[in-house]
Amino acid sequence: QVQLVESGGGLVQAGGSLRLSCAASGSIFSINAMGWYRQAPGKQRELVATITSGGSTNYADSVKGRFTISRDNAKNTVFLQMNSLKPEDTAVYYCNADRIVYGGVGDGPYTLYDYWGQGTQVTVSS
């Protein structure tokens, strides 16, 4: 079974930094684009940043210059380095993979679309 497991969230003061990680586990053949989204209380989930398997990135205007997304394709892991954090960055951060191909010997391959992790809380105090 495939899982996306986030880690690295926590409580930090404004101006501080956090690094989120999201590791995909399972017998994975390939992952297309991966990304980070966030959802603050009472608000809709929004894009933070995405990265393709080739390394092309895209950022929300609100985080440009402060956040950096990267990935390790060999480890099926995506990272989000968050610097100069602001209270408005407080949210649950979710990892997403837009397409995962997985399987095993004589089993599959199978494809998962728009796959999500369970989320990790980031709280920035003023």
mmCIF file of N, CA and C in Angstrom:
data_model
loop_
_atom_site.group_PDB
_atom_site.id
_atom_site.type_symbol
_atom_site.label_atom_id
_atom_site.label_comp_id
_atom_site.label_asym_id
_atom_site.label_seq_id
_atom_site.Cartn_x
_atom_site.Cartn_y
_atom_site.Cartn_z
ATOM 1 N N GLN A 1 0.839 -1.191 0.000
ATOM 2 C CA GLN A 1 0.000 0.000 0.000
ATOM 3 C C GLN A 1 0.873 1.240 0.000
ATOM 4 N N VAL A 2 0.460 2.255 -0.729
ATOM 5 C CA VAL A 2 1.221 3.495 -0.818
ATOM 6 C C VAL A 2 0.751 4.466 0.254
ATOM 7 N N GLN A 3 1.702 5.128 0.873
ATOM 8 C CA GLN A 3 1.386 6.171 1.853
ATOM 9 C C GLN A 3 2.264 7.384 1.619
ATOM 10 N N LEU A 4 1.721 8.549 1.888
ATOM 11 C CA LEU A 4 2.492 9.797 1.957
ATOM 12 C C LEU A 4 2.506 10.220 3.411
ATOM 13 N N VAL A 5 3.689 10.299 3.974
ATOM 14 C CA VAL A 5 3.807 10.599 5.396
ATOM 15 C C VAL A 5 4.588 11.893 5.575
ATOM 16 N N GLU A 6 3.905 12.907 6.130
ATOM 17 C CA GLU A 6 4.535 14.199 6.381
ATOM 18 C C GLU A 6 5.166 14.233 7.764
ATOM 19 N N SER A 7 6.189 15.051 7.898
ATOM 20 C CA SER A 7 6.811 15.284 9.194
ATOM 21 C C SER A 7 7.462 16.668 9.177
ATOM 22 N N GLY A 8 7.802 17.148 10.369
ATOM 23 C CA GLY A 8 8.529 18.401 10.470
ATOM 24 C C GLY A 8 7.721 19.594 10.921
ATOM 25 N N GLY A 9 6.420 19.415 11.083
ATOM 26 C CA GLY A 9 5.610 20.529 11.554
ATOM 27 C C GLY A 9 5.878 20.821 13.023
ATOM 28 N N GLY A 10 5.307 21.919 13.491
ATOM 29 C CA GLY A 10 5.486 22.272 14.886
ATOM 30 C C GLY A 10 5.142 23.716 15.146
ATOM 31 N N LEU A 11 5.577 24.185 16.316
ATOM 32 C CA LEU A 11 5.337 25.557 16.752
ATOM 33 C C LEU A 11 6.629 26.356 16.627
ATOM 34 N N VAL A 12 6.541 27.520 16.009
ATOM 35 C CA VAL A 12 7.717 28.357 15.823
ATOM 36 C C VAL A 12 7.305 29.819 15.953
ATOM 37 N N GLN A 13 8.232 30.648 16.374
ATOM 38 C CA GLN A 13 7.952 32.079 16.468
ATOM 39 C C GLN A 13 8.046 32.736 15.097
ATOM 40 N N ALA A 14 7.353 33.843 14.953
ATOM 41 C CA ALA A 14 7.423 34.597 13.707
ATOM 42 C C ALA A 14 8.883 34.925 13.387
ATOM 43 N N GLY A 15 9.230 34.780 12.104
ATOM 44 C CA GLY A 15 10.596 34.981 11.674
ATOM 45 C C GLY A 15 11.444 33.734 11.683
ATOM 46 N N GLY A 16 10.917 32.678 12.277
ATOM 47 C CA GLY A 16 11.657 31.434 12.368
ATOM 48 C C GLY A 16 11.518 30.575 11.125
ATOM 49 N N SER A 17 12.073 29.365 11.217
ATOM 50 C CA SER A 17 12.102 28.453 10.076
ATOM 51 C C SER A 17 11.644 27.062 10.486
ATOM 52 N N LEU A 18 11.081 26.359 9.516
ATOM 53 C CA LEU A 18 10.757 24.943 9.665
ATOM 54 C C LEU A 18 11.028 24.253 8.338
ATOM 55 N N ARG A 19 11.300 22.969 8.404
ATOM 56 C CA ARG A 19 11.499 22.170 7.195
ATOM 57 C C ARG A 19 10.547 20.980 7.248
ATOM 58 N N LEU A 20 9.647 20.929 6.310
ATOM 59 C CA LEU A 20 8.710 19.818 6.216
ATOM 60 C C LEU A 20 9.246 18.764 5.250
ATOM 61 N N SER A 21 8.946 17.523 5.568
ATOM 62 C CA SER A 21 9.302 16.406 4.689
ATOM 63 C C SER A 21 8.061 15.572 4.423
ATOM 64 N N CYS A 22 8.036 14.978 3.250
ATOM 65 C CA CYS A 22 6.943 14.067 2.890
ATOM 66 C C CYS A 22 7.569 12.891 2.146
ATOM 67 N N ALA A 23 7.472 11.728 2.756
ATOM 68 C CA ALA A 23 8.053 10.532 2.155
ATOM 69 C C ALA A 23 6.946 9.612 1.658
ATOM 70 N N ALA A 24 7.070 9.193 0.430
ATOM 71 C CA ALA A 24 6.136 8.225 -0.143
ATOM 72 C C ALA A 24 6.693 6.829 0.074
ATOM 73 N N SER A 25 5.886 5.977 0.690
ATOM 74 C CA SER A 25 6.331 4.607 0.950
ATOM 75 C C SER A 25 5.517 3.626 0.124
ATOM 76 N N GLY A 26 6.099 2.450 -0.098
ATOM 77 C CA GLY A 26 5.444 1.438 -0.906
ATOM 78 C C GLY A 26 6.321 1.068 -2.084
ATOM 79 N N SER A 27 5.844 0.135 -2.882
ATOM 80 C CA SER A 27 6.594 -0.306 -4.054
ATOM 81 C C SER A 27 6.296 0.644 -5.221
ATOM 82 N N ILE A 28 6.967 1.776 -5.191
ATOM 83 C CA ILE A 28 6.674 2.861 -6.116
ATOM 84 C C ILE A 28 7.600 2.816 -7.320
ATOM 85 N N PHE A 29 7.013 2.916 -8.491
ATOM 86 C CA PHE A 29 7.801 2.978 -9.711
ATOM 87 C C PHE A 29 8.115 4.426 -10.066
ATOM 88 N N SER A 30 7.128 5.294 -9.966
ATOM 89 C CA SER A 30 7.357 6.691 -10.333
ATOM 90 C C SER A 30 6.298 7.583 -9.690
ATOM 91 N N ILE A 31 6.688 8.835 -9.488
ATOM 92 C CA ILE A 31 5.771 9.865 -9.009
ATOM 93 C C ILE A 31 5.916 11.062 -9.926
ATOM 94 N N ASN A 32 4.811 11.596 -10.385
ATOM 95 C CA ASN A 32 4.862 12.761 -11.258
ATOM 96 C C ASN A 32 5.092 13.996 -10.388
ATOM 97 N N ALA A 33 4.265 14.985 -10.469
ATOM 98 C CA ALA A 33 4.467 16.194 -9.670
ATOM 99 C C ALA A 33 4.098 15.939 -8.210
ATOM 100 N N MET A 34 4.808 16.596 -7.322
ATOM 101 C CA MET A 34 4.482 16.573 -5.895
ATOM 102 C C MET A 34 4.336 18.009 -5.423
ATOM 103 N N GLY A 35 3.600 18.169 -4.348
ATOM 104 C CA GLY A 35 3.399 19.533 -3.897
ATOM 105 C C GLY A 35 2.969 19.612 -2.453
ATOM 106 N N TRP A 36 2.932 20.830 -1.984
ATOM 107 C CA TRP A 36 2.454 21.140 -0.641
ATOM 108 C C TRP A 36 1.266 22.093 -0.750
ATOM 109 N N TYR A 37 0.262 21.789 0.032
ATOM 110 C CA TYR A 37 -0.925 22.630 0.152
ATOM 111 C C TYR A 37 -1.156 22.898 1.631
ATOM 112 N N ARG A 38 -1.947 23.897 1.938
ATOM 113 C CA ARG A 38 -2.232 24.175 3.342
ATOM 114 C C ARG A 38 -3.673 24.607 3.514
ATOM 115 N N GLN A 39 -4.159 24.373 4.718
ATOM 116 C CA GLN A 39 -5.520 24.755 5.049
ATOM 117 C C GLN A 39 -5.558 25.352 6.445
ATOM 118 N N ALA A 40 -5.905 26.607 6.511
ATOM 119 C CA ALA A 40 -6.058 27.290 7.793
ATOM 120 C C ALA A 40 -7.497 27.126 8.274
ATOM 121 N N PRO A 41 -7.728 27.263 9.569
ATOM 122 C CA PRO A 41 -9.088 27.117 10.095
ATOM 123 C C PRO A 41 -10.074 28.052 9.410
ATOM 124 N N GLY A 42 -11.180 27.497 8.955
ATOM 125 C CA GLY A 42 -12.207 28.299 8.315
ATOM 126 C C GLY A 42 -11.916 28.716 6.895
ATOM 127 N N LYS A 43 -10.808 28.220 6.340
ATOM 128 C CA LYS A 43 -10.442 28.595 4.975
ATOM 129 C C LYS A 43 -10.331 27.362 4.097
ATOM 130 N N GLN A 44 -10.355 27.596 2.796
ATOM 131 C CA GLN A 44 -10.192 26.491 1.851
ATOM 132 C C GLN A 44 -8.726 26.095 1.739
ATOM 133 N N ARG A 45 -8.505 24.871 1.330
ATOM 134 C CA ARG A 45 -7.150 24.405 1.096
ATOM 135 C C ARG A 45 -6.569 25.172 -0.091
ATOM 136 N N GLU A 46 -5.303 25.589 0.041
ATOM 137 C CA GLU A 46 -4.671 26.373 -1.009
ATOM 138 C C GLU A 46 -3.305 25.825 -1.357
ATOM 139 N N LEU A 47 -2.914 26.101 -2.593
ATOM 140 C CA LEU A 47 -1.600 25.692 -3.068
ATOM 141 C C LEU A 47 -0.508 26.483 -2.351
ATOM 142 N N VAL A 48 0.558 25.788 -1.960
ATOM 143 C CA VAL A 48 1.745 26.453 -1.441
ATOM 144 C C VAL A 48 2.853 26.388 -2.490
ATOM 145 N N ALA A 49 3.185 25.183 -2.926
ATOM 146 C CA ALA A 49 4.248 25.011 -3.909
ATOM 147 C C ALA A 49 4.144 23.627 -4.527
ATOM 148 N N THR A 50 4.589 23.530 -5.782
ATOM 149 C CA THR A 50 4.651 22.243 -6.454
ATOM 150 C C THR A 50 5.999 22.081 -7.145
ATOM 151 N N ILE A 51 6.357 20.831 -7.404
ATOM 152 C CA ILE A 51 7.596 20.541 -8.099
ATOM 153 C C ILE A 51 7.381 19.310 -8.977
ATOM 154 N N THR A 52 7.818 19.393 -10.228
ATOM 155 C CA THR A 52 7.680 18.258 -11.128
ATOM 156 C C THR A 52 8.820 17.268 -10.886
ATOM 157 N N SER A 53 8.721 16.114 -11.517
ATOM 158 C CA SER A 53 9.788 15.129 -11.391
ATOM 159 C C SER A 53 11.085 15.646 -11.998
ATOM 160 N N GLY A 54 10.983 16.601 -12.913
ATOM 161 C CA GLY A 54 12.161 17.198 -13.529
ATOM 162 C C GLY A 54 12.721 18.376 -12.770
ATOM 163 N N GLY A 55 12.021 18.792 -11.710
ATOM 164 C CA GLY A 55 12.532 19.856 -10.857
ATOM 165 C C GLY A 55 11.950 21.237 -11.107
ATOM 166 N N SER A 56 10.993 21.360 -12.002
ATOM 167 C CA SER A 56 10.354 22.664 -12.215
ATOM 168 C C SER A 56 9.439 22.975 -11.043
ATOM 169 N N THR A 57 9.509 24.208 -10.577
ATOM 170 C CA THR A 57 8.763 24.588 -9.375
ATOM 171 C C THR A 57 7.751 25.688 -9.648
ATOM 172 N N ASN A 58 6.777 25.749 -8.753
ATOM 173 C CA ASN A 58 5.745 26.773 -8.820
ATOM 174 C C ASN A 58 5.374 27.123 -7.389
ATOM 175 N N TYR A 59 5.208 28.428 -7.106
ATOM 176 C CA TYR A 59 4.926 28.878 -5.749
ATOM 177 C C TYR A 59 3.720 29.811 -5.717
ATOM 178 N N ALA A 60 3.009 29.767 -4.624
ATOM 179 C CA ALA A 60 2.000 30.778 -4.364
ATOM 180 C C ALA A 60 2.707 32.109 -4.134
ATOM 181 N N ASP A 61 2.069 33.189 -4.559
ATOM 182 C CA ASP A 61 2.689 34.512 -4.397
ATOM 183 C C ASP A 61 3.009 34.805 -2.933
ATOM 184 N N SER A 62 2.181 34.313 -2.035
ATOM 185 C CA SER A 62 2.335 34.622 -0.618
ATOM 186 C C SER A 62 3.583 34.009 0.003
ATOM 187 N N VAL A 63 4.189 33.023 -0.654
ATOM 188 C CA VAL A 63 5.358 32.363 -0.073
ATOM 189 C C VAL A 63 6.620 32.538 -0.911
ATOM 190 N N LYS A 64 6.497 33.171 -2.063
ATOM 191 C CA LYS A 64 7.672 33.355 -2.925
ATOM 192 C C LYS A 64 8.757 34.123 -2.186
ATOM 193 N N GLY A 65 9.982 33.628 -2.300
ATOM 194 C CA GLY A 65 11.110 34.261 -1.646
ATOM 195 C C GLY A 65 11.315 33.822 -0.211
ATOM 196 N N ARG A 66 10.348 33.121 0.348
ATOM 197 C CA ARG A 66 10.463 32.646 1.734
ATOM 198 C C ARG A 66 10.508 31.125 1.821
ATOM 199 N N PHE A 67 9.764 30.444 0.960
ATOM 200 C CA PHE A 67 9.688 28.983 0.974
ATOM 201 C C PHE A 67 10.416 28.408 -0.233
ATOM 202 N N THR A 68 10.999 27.231 -0.037
ATOM 203 C CA THR A 68 11.665 26.534 -1.124
ATOM 204 C C THR A 68 11.234 25.070 -1.124
ATOM 205 N N ILE A 69 10.732 24.613 -2.264
ATOM 206 C CA ILE A 69 10.355 23.207 -2.405
ATOM 207 C C ILE A 69 11.466 22.478 -3.143
ATOM 208 N N SER A 70 11.731 21.244 -2.718
ATOM 209 C CA SER A 70 12.731 20.416 -3.378
ATOM 210 C C SER A 70 12.299 18.960 -3.248
ATOM 211 N N ARG A 71 12.959 18.082 -3.981
ATOM 212 C CA ARG A 71 12.611 16.675 -3.878
ATOM 213 C C ARG A 71 13.820 15.805 -4.151
ATOM 214 N N ASP A 72 13.748 14.606 -3.583
ATOM 215 C CA ASP A 72 14.753 13.575 -3.811
ATOM 216 C C ASP A 72 14.023 12.425 -4.502
ATOM 217 N N ASN A 73 14.170 12.340 -5.812
ATOM 218 C CA ASN A 73 13.420 11.328 -6.561
ATOM 219 C C ASN A 73 13.814 9.906 -6.172
ATOM 220 N N ALA A 74 15.071 9.709 -5.836
ATOM 221 C CA ALA A 74 15.534 8.370 -5.467
ATOM 222 C C ALA A 74 14.875 7.884 -4.183
ATOM 223 N N LYS A 75 14.522 8.833 -3.308
ATOM 224 C CA LYS A 75 13.897 8.490 -2.025
ATOM 225 C C LYS A 75 12.407 8.798 -2.016
ATOM 226 N N ASN A 76 11.867 9.214 -3.153
ATOM 227 C CA ASN A 76 10.430 9.542 -3.241
ATOM 228 C C ASN A 76 10.004 10.494 -2.135
ATOM 229 N N THR A 77 10.793 11.512 -1.943
ATOM 230 C CA THR A 77 10.568 12.450 -0.844
ATOM 231 C C THR A 77 10.552 13.881 -1.373
ATOM 232 N N VAL A 78 9.646 14.676 -0.835
ATOM 233 C CA VAL A 78 9.586 16.097 -1.161
ATOM 234 C C VAL A 78 9.745 16.894 0.125
ATOM 235 N N PHE A 79 10.399 18.037 0.012
ATOM 236 C CA PHE A 79 10.689 18.878 1.166
ATOM 237 C C PHE A 79 10.113 20.273 0.954
ATOM 238 N N LEU A 80 9.855 20.946 2.066
ATOM 239 C CA LEU A 80 9.464 22.346 2.011
ATOM 240 C C LEU A 80 10.237 23.090 3.089
ATOM 241 N N GLN A 81 11.200 23.885 2.664
ATOM 242 C CA GLN A 81 11.947 24.726 3.588
ATOM 243 C C GLN A 81 11.197 26.042 3.720
ATOM 244 N N MET A 82 10.796 26.348 4.949
ATOM 245 C CA MET A 82 10.011 27.549 5.204
ATOM 246 C C MET A 82 10.801 28.491 6.084
ATOM 247 N N ASN A 83 11.135 29.641 5.550
ATOM 248 C CA ASN A 83 11.883 30.669 6.273
ATOM 249 C C ASN A 83 11.025 31.916 6.463
ATOM 250 N N SER A 84 11.455 32.766 7.358
ATOM 251 C CA SER A 84 10.747 34.033 7.625
ATOM 252 C C SER A 84 9.251 33.787 7.817
ATOM 253 N N LEU A 85 8.948 32.827 8.652
ATOM 254 C CA LEU A 85 7.555 32.448 8.848
ATOM 255 C C LEU A 85 6.756 33.572 9.484
ATOM 256 N N LYS A 86 5.482 33.638 9.074
ATOM 257 C CA LYS A 86 4.560 34.653 9.565
ATOM 258 C C LYS A 86 3.366 33.968 10.239
ATOM 259 N N PRO A 87 2.697 34.655 11.140
ATOM 260 C CA PRO A 87 1.502 34.046 11.756
ATOM 261 C C PRO A 87 0.481 33.582 10.724
ATOM 262 N N GLU A 88 0.380 34.271 9.617
ATOM 263 C CA GLU A 88 -0.586 33.868 8.577
ATOM 264 C C GLU A 88 -0.191 32.585 7.845
ATOM 265 N N ASP A 89 1.004 32.064 8.122
ATOM 266 C CA ASP A 89 1.402 30.771 7.572
ATOM 267 C C ASP A 89 0.852 29.608 8.405
ATOM 268 N N THR A 90 0.255 29.928 9.533
ATOM 269 C CA THR A 90 -0.307 28.894 10.391
ATOM 270 C C THR A 90 -1.399 28.123 9.662
ATOM 271 N N ALA A 91 -1.247 26.799 9.608
ATOM 272 C CA ALA A 91 -2.194 25.953 8.881
ATOM 273 C C ALA A 91 -1.780 24.499 9.049
ATOM 274 N N VAL A 92 -2.647 23.611 8.590
ATOM 275 C CA VAL A 92 -2.256 22.218 8.395
ATOM 276 C C VAL A 92 -1.693 22.115 6.980
ATOM 277 N N TYR A 93 -0.500 21.589 6.877
ATOM 278 C CA TYR A 93 0.175 21.456 5.589
ATOM 279 C C TYR A 93 0.041 20.013 5.096
ATOM 280 N N TYR A 94 -0.402 19.900 3.858
ATOM 281 C CA TYR A 94 -0.644 18.586 3.258
ATOM 282 C C TYR A 94 0.279 18.350 2.069
ATOM 283 N N CYS A 95 0.789 17.154 1.990
ATOM 284 C CA CYS A 95 1.591 16.724 0.855
ATOM 285 C C CYS A 95 0.659 16.107 -0.193
ATOM 286 N N ASN A 96 0.983 16.341 -1.444
ATOM 287 C CA ASN A 96 0.174 15.806 -2.543
ATOM 288 C C ASN A 96 1.074 15.252 -3.635
ATOM 289 N N ALA A 97 0.633 14.155 -4.237
ATOM 290 C CA ALA A 97 1.279 13.621 -5.435
ATOM 291 C C ALA A 97 0.210 13.500 -6.512
ATOM 292 N N ASP A 98 0.441 14.069 -7.666
ATOM 293 C CA ASP A 98 -0.650 14.073 -8.643
ATOM 294 C C ASP A 98 -0.799 12.742 -9.371
ATOM 295 N N ARG A 99 0.265 11.945 -9.434
ATOM 296 C CA ARG A 99 0.164 10.613 -10.013
ATOM 297 C C ARG A 99 1.282 9.734 -9.478
ATOM 298 N N ILE A 100 0.908 8.580 -8.943
ATOM 299 C CA ILE A 100 1.867 7.607 -8.427
ATOM 300 C C ILE A 100 1.636 6.286 -9.146
ATOM 301 N N VAL A 101 2.685 5.738 -9.717
ATOM 302 C CA VAL A 101 2.616 4.410 -10.331
ATOM 303 C C VAL A 101 3.357 3.449 -9.412
ATOM 304 N N TYR A 102 2.684 2.361 -9.052
ATOM 305 C CA TYR A 102 3.284 1.425 -8.100
ATOM 306 C C TYR A 102 2.884 0.002 -8.459
ATOM 307 N N GLY A 103 3.538 -0.932 -7.814
ATOM 308 C CA GLY A 103 3.229 -2.337 -8.041
ATOM 309 C C GLY A 103 4.372 -3.198 -7.572
ATOM 310 N N GLY A 104 4.331 -4.454 -7.954
ATOM 311 C CA GLY A 104 5.372 -5.376 -7.574
ATOM 312 C C GLY A 104 5.605 -6.390 -8.657
ATOM 313 N N VAL A 105 6.409 -7.378 -8.369
ATOM 314 C CA VAL A 105 6.683 -8.420 -9.356
ATOM 315 C C VAL A 105 5.397 -9.191 -9.619
ATOM 316 N N GLY A 106 4.940 -9.160 -10.872
ATOM 317 C CA GLY A 106 3.719 -9.851 -11.228
ATOM 318 C C GLY A 106 2.449 -9.217 -10.674
ATOM 319 N N ASP A 107 2.552 -8.009 -10.157
ATOM 320 C CA ASP A 107 1.411 -7.322 -9.535
ATOM 321 C C ASP A 107 1.373 -5.878 -10.015
ATOM 322 N N GLY A 108 0.386 -5.561 -10.804
ATOM 323 C CA GLY A 108 0.263 -4.202 -11.315
ATOM 324 C C GLY A 108 0.935 -4.066 -12.657
ATOM 325 N N PRO A 109 1.324 -2.837 -13.055
ATOM 326 C CA PRO A 109 1.345 -1.640 -12.211
ATOM 327 C C PRO A 109 -0.022 -1.016 -12.002
ATOM 328 N N TYR A 110 -0.142 -0.267 -10.938
ATOM 329 C CA TYR A 110 -1.345 0.472 -10.620
ATOM 330 C C TYR A 110 -1.022 1.962 -10.579
ATOM 331 N N THR A 111 -2.045 2.772 -10.747
ATOM 332 C CA THR A 111 -1.850 4.221 -10.739
ATOM 333 C C THR A 111 -2.813 4.873 -9.756
ATOM 334 N N LEU A 112 -2.263 5.747 -8.922
ATOM 335 C CA LEU A 112 -3.055 6.568 -8.013
ATOM 336 C C LEU A 112 -2.994 8.007 -8.500
ATOM 337 N N TYR A 113 -4.126 8.691 -8.474
ATOM 338 C CA TYR A 113 -4.187 10.091 -8.886
ATOM 339 C C TYR A 113 -4.583 10.969 -7.706
ATOM 340 N N ASP A 114 -3.985 12.157 -7.639
ATOM 341 C CA ASP A 114 -4.346 13.167 -6.644
ATOM 342 C C ASP A 114 -4.339 12.547 -5.240
ATOM 343 N N TYR A 115 -3.180 12.080 -4.847
ATOM 344 C CA TYR A 115 -3.020 11.349 -3.597
ATOM 345 C C TYR A 115 -2.504 12.279 -2.505
ATOM 346 N N TRP A 116 -3.073 12.155 -1.271
ATOM 347 C CA TRP A 116 -2.768 13.102 -0.196
ATOM 348 C C TRP A 116 -2.189 12.416 1.026
ATOM 349 N N GLY A 117 -1.362 13.152 1.735
ATOM 350 C CA GLY A 117 -0.913 12.734 3.043
ATOM 351 C C GLY A 117 -1.919 13.153 4.097
ATOM 352 N N GLN A 118 -1.603 12.844 5.359
ATOM 353 C CA GLN A 118 -2.555 13.100 6.444
ATOM 354 C C GLN A 118 -2.452 14.510 6.994
ATOM 355 N N GLY A 119 -1.398 15.208 6.663
ATOM 356 C CA GLY A 119 -1.230 16.588 7.087
ATOM 357 C C GLY A 119 -0.359 16.726 8.321
ATOM 358 N N THR A 120 0.296 17.872 8.431
ATOM 359 C CA THR A 120 1.104 18.189 9.602
ATOM 360 C C THR A 120 0.832 19.650 9.982
ATOM 361 N N GLN A 121 0.689 19.883 11.280
ATOM 362 C CA GLN A 121 0.320 21.216 11.759
ATOM 363 C C GLN A 121 1.545 22.110 11.848
ATOM 364 N N VAL A 122 1.413 23.314 11.311
ATOM 365 C CA VAL A 122 2.424 24.363 11.464
ATOM 366 C C VAL A 122 1.750 25.540 12.149
ATOM 367 N N THR A 123 2.317 25.955 13.278
ATOM 368 C CA THR A 123 1.777 27.087 14.023
ATOM 369 C C THR A 123 2.872 28.121 14.214
ATOM 370 N N VAL A 124 2.595 29.345 13.785
ATOM 371 C CA VAL A 124 3.558 30.433 13.899
ATOM 372 C C VAL A 124 2.996 31.464 14.866
ATOM 373 N N SER A 125 3.705 31.662 15.956
ATOM 374 C CA SER A 125 3.246 32.612 16.970
ATOM 375 C C SER A 125 3.831 33.998 16.712
ATOM 376 N N SER A 126 3.067 35.015 17.080
ATOM 377 C CA SER A 126 3.518 36.394 16.850
ATOM 378 C C SER A 126 4.311 36.920 18.021
#
